[in-house]
Short mmCIF file of C-alpha atoms in Angstrom, two decimals:
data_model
loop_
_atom_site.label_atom_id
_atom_site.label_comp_id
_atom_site.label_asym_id
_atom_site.label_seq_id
_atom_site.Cartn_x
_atom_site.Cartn_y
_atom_site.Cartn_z
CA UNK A 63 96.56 82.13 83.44
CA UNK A 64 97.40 81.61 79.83
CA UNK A 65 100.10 79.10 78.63
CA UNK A 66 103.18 80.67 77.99
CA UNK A 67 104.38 78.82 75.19
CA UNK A 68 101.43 80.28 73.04
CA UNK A 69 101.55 83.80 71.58
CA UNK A 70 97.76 84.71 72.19
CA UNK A 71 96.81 87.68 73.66
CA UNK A 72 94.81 88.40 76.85
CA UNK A 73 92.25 90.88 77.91
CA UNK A 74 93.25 92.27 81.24
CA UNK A 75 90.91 94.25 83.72
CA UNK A 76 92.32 97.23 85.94
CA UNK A 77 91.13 98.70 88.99
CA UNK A 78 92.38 101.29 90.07
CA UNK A 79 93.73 102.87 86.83
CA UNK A 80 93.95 106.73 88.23
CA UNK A 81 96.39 106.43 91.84
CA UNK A 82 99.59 106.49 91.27
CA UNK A 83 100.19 102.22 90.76
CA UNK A 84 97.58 102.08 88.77
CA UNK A 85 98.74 104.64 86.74
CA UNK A 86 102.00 102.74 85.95
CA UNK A 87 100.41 99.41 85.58
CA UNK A 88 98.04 100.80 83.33
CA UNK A 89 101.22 102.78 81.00
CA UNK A 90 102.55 99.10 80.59
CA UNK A 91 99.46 97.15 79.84
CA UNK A 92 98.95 99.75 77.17
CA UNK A 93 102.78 99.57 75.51
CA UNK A 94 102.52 95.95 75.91
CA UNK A 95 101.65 93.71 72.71
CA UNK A 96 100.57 90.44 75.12
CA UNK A 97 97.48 92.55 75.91
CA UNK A 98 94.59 93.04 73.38
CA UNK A 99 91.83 94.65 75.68
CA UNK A 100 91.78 96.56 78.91
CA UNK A 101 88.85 97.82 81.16
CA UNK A 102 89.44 100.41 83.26
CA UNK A 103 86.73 100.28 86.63
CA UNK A 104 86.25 102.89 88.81
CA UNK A 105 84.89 105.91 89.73
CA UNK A 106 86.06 107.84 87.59
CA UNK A 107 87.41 107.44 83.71
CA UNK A 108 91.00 107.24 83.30
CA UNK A 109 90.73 110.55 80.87
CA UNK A 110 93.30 108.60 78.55
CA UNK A 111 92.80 107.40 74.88
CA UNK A 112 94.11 104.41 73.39
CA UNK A 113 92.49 102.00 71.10
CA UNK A 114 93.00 99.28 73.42
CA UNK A 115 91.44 100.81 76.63
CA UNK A 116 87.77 101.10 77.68
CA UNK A 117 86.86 103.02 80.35
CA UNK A 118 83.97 101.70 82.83
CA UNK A 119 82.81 104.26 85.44
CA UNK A 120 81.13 102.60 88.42
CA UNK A 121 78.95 104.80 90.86
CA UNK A 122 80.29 102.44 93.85
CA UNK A 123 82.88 100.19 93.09
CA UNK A 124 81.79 97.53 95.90
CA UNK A 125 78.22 96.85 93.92
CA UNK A 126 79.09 95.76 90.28
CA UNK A 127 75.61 94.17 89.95
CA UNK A 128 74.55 96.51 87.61
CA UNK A 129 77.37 95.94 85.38
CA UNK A 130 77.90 92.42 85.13
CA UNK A 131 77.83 92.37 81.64
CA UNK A 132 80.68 94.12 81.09
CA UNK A 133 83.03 91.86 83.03
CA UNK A 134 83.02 88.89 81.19
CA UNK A 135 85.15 87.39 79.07
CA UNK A 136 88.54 88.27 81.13
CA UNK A 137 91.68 86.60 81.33
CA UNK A 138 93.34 88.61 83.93
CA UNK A 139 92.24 91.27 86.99
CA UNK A 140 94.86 93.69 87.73
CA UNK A 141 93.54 95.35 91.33
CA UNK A 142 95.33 98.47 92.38
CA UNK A 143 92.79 100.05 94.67
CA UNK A 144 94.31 100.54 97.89
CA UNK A 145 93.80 103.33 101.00
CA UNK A 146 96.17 104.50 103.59
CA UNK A 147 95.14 102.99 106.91
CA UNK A 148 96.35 106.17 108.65
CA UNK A 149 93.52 107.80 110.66
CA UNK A 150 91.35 105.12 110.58
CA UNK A 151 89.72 102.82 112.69
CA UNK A 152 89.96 99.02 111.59
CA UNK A 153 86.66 98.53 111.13
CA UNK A 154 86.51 101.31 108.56
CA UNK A 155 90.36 100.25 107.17
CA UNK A 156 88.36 96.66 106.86
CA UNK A 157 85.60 97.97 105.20
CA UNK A 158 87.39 99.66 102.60
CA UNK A 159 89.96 96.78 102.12
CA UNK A 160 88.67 93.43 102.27
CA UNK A 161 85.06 93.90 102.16
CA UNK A 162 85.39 95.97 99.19
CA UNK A 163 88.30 93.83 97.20
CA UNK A 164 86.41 90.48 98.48
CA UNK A 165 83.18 91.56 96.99
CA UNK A 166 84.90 92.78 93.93
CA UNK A 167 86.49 89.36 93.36
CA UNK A 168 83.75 87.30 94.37
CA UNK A 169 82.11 88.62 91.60
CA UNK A 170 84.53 88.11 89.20
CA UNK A 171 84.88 84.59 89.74
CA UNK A 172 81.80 84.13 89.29
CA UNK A 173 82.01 85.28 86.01
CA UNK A 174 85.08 84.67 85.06
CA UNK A 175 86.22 81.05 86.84
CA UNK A 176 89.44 81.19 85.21
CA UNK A 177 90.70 84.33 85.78
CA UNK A 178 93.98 85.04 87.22
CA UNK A 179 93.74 88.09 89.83
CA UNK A 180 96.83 89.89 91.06
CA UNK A 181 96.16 91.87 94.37
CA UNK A 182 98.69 94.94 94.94
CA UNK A 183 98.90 94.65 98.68
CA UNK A 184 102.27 95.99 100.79
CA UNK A 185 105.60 94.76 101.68
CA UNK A 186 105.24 93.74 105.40
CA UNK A 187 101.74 92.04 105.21
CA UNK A 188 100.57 89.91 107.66
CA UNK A 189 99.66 86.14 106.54
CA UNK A 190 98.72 84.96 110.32
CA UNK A 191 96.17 87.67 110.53
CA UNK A 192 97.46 87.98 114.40
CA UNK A 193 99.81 90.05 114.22
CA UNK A 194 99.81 93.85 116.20
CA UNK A 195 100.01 96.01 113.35
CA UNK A 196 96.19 96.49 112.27
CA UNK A 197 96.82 97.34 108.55
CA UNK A 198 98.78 93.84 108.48
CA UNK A 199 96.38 91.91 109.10
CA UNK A 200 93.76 93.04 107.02
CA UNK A 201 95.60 92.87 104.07
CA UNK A 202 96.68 89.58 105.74
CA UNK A 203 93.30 88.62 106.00
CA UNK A 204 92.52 89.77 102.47
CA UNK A 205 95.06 87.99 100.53
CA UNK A 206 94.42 84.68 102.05
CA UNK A 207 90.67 84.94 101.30
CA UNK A 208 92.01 85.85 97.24
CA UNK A 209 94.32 82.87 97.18
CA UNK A 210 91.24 80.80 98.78
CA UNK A 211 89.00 82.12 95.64
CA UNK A 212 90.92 81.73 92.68
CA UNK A 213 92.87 79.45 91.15
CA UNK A 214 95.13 81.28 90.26
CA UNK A 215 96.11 84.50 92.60
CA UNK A 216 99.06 86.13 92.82
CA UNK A 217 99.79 88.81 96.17
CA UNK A 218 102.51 91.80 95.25
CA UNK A 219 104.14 93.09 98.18
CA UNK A 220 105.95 95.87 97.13
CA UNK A 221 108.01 97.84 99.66
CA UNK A 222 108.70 101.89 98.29
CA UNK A 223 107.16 102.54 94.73
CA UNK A 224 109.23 104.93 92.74
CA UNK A 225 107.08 106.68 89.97
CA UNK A 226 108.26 107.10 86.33
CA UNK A 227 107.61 108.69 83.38
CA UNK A 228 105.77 112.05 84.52
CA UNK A 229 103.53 109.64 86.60
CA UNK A 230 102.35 111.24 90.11
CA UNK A 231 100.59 110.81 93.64
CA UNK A 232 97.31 111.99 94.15
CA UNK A 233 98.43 112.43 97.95
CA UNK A 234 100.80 115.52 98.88
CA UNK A 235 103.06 114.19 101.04
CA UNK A 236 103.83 111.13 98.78
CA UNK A 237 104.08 113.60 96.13
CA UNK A 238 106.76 115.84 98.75
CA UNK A 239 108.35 113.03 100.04
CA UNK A 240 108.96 111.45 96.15
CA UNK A 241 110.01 115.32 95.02
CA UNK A 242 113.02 115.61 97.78
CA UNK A 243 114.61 111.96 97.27
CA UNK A 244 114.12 112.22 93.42
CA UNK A 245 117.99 112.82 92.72
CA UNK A 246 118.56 109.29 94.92
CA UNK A 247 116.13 107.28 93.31
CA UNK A 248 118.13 105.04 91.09
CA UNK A 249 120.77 105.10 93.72
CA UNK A 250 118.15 103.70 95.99
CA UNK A 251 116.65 101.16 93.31
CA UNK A 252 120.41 99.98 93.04
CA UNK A 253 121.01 99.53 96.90
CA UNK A 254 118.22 98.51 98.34
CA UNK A 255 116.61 96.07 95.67
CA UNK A 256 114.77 94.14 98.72
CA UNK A 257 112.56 97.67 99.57
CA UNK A 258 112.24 99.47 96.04
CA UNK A 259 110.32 99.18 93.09
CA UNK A 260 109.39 101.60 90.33
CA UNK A 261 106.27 101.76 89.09
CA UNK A 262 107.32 100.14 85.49
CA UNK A 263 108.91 97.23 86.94
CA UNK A 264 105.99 96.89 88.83
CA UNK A 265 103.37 97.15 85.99
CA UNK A 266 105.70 94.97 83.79
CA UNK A 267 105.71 92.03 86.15
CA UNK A 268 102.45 92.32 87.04
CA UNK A 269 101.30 91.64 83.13
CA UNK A 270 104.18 88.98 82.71
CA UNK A 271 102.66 87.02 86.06
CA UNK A 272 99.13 87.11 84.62
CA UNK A 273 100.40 85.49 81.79
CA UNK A 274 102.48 83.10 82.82
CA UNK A 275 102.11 82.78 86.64
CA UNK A 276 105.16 82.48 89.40
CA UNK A 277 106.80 79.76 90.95
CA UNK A 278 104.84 80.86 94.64
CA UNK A 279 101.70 83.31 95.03
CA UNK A 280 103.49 86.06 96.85
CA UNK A 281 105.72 88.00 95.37
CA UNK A 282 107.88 90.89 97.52
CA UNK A 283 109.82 93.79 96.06
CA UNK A 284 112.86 91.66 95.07
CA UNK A 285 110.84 88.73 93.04
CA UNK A 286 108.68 91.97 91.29
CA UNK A 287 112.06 93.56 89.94
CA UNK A 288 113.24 89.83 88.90
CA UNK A 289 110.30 88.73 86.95
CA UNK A 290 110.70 89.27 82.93
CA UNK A 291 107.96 89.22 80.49
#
C-alpha cells in the first residue's frame, strides 16, 4: 500500500483484464494519473493500446514459473479472474478458484512482499467456510487464505455489476439479462445501493484502495460505491 499523503505513482498488475470486471477495472487504471504501469496476465492479450499497459500472455495462468521476471517490482495486484460455479462440481469450482488464485498469489508474494492484492470475490461469500452454499465457501475459503498471505489484502464483494461505457459480458445470458434491465439501471444503482455496482465505481475504488487501503479488508457493494480516490 502506498502512503497517501505522497503523490507517487504505482505500478498495478491486472488479471483478468478481458471479462467483463476486468474490463472496467482495467478502463480506470488506464484514465487514472495515480497509476504509471500496468501488466495485463492472462491468456490472452487485452488487444488494447495505451502507453501505460503491457500485455503478458501466459499459456496457463496457474504456473507463472516461467515468467517470474516479469512480476517484479509491483505495488498493487488487481485479480479479476473469476468462473461461474454453475454446473460444476466443487472440486472442479475449487480447482479453478482457490487453487488457481492461491498459487497465483503465493507467487507474488514471494516476489513482491509488499504488495497490496485486491481479490474480486461476490457479495454473499462465506467467511466460516461451513456454510451450505458450495460457491460460498470456496471463495470463503479463498479470501481468508489472501488475508492470511499478505499484508495488506483487501476482499470486494460486489453484489450486481452494471457495465459502462460500451463494456460487455463474454457470457450470453449476462449479456441478455444486462440488455432487458438496461433502461432501469440507474434507477436500480439509486435504490438498491446495498446490491449494485457499476463497473467504474468498481474499478475506481479498487485503484483508490490499493493506494491508500480501507478502514476493514472486506469491502461489500455499499463501501465499493463509497470509497473516493
Amino acid at each position: 500500500m502506498l502512503d497517501a499523503g505522497r503523490v507517487e505513482t504505482m505500478k498495478v498488475m491486472l488479471f483478468g483484464a478481458t471479462g467483463m470486471v476486468g474490463q472496467g477495472v482495467l478502463r480506470e487504471i488506464l484514465l487514472d494519473p495515480a497509476v504509471s504501469e500496468v501488466l495485463a496476465v492472462g491468456r490472452s492479450a487485452t488487444g488494447q493500446r495505451h502507453e501505460k499497459l503491457r500485455d503478458l500472455v501466459v499459456p496457463d495462468v496457474a504456473n507463472l514459473s516461467a515468467v517470474e521476471k516479469d512480476l517484479t517490482g509491483f505495488d498493487a495486484c488487481l485479480f479479476c479472474l473469476g468462473v461461474s460455479s454453475a454446473g460444476m462440481s466443487e472440486e472442479r469450482y475449487a480447482k479453478l478458484t482457490y487453487d488457481l488464485t492461491l498459487g497465483v498469489a503465493r507467487t507474488l508474494a514471494r516476489l513482491n512482499p509488499r504488495m497490496t492484492f485486491i481479490y474480486v470475490s461476490g457479495m454473499g461469500t462465506d467467511s466460516s467456510e461451513r456454510g451450505r452454499v458450495m460457491w460460498a465457501r470456496v471463495k470463503g475459503k479463498t479470501e481468508n487464505a489472501l488475508l492470511k498471505l499478505f499484508k495488506a489484502a483487501y476482499m470486494f464483494r460486489p453484489g450486481v455489476i452494471v457495465p459502462l461505457h460500451g463494456i460487455r459480458s463474454k457470457t450470453t445470458w449476462t449479456r441478455l439479462g444486462y440488455a432487458l434491465t438496461k433502461p432501469i439501471h440507474r434507477l436500480l444503482i439509486t435504490l438498491l445501493p446495498n446490491y449494485v455496482t457499476t463497473t467504474e465505481q468498481l474499478g475506481q475504488a479498487m485503484i483508490a484502495v490499493a493506494r491508500k487501503g480501507y478502514p476493514k479488508p472486506i469491502l461489500e457493494t455499499r463501501d465499493i460505491s463509497s470509497v473516493r480516490a
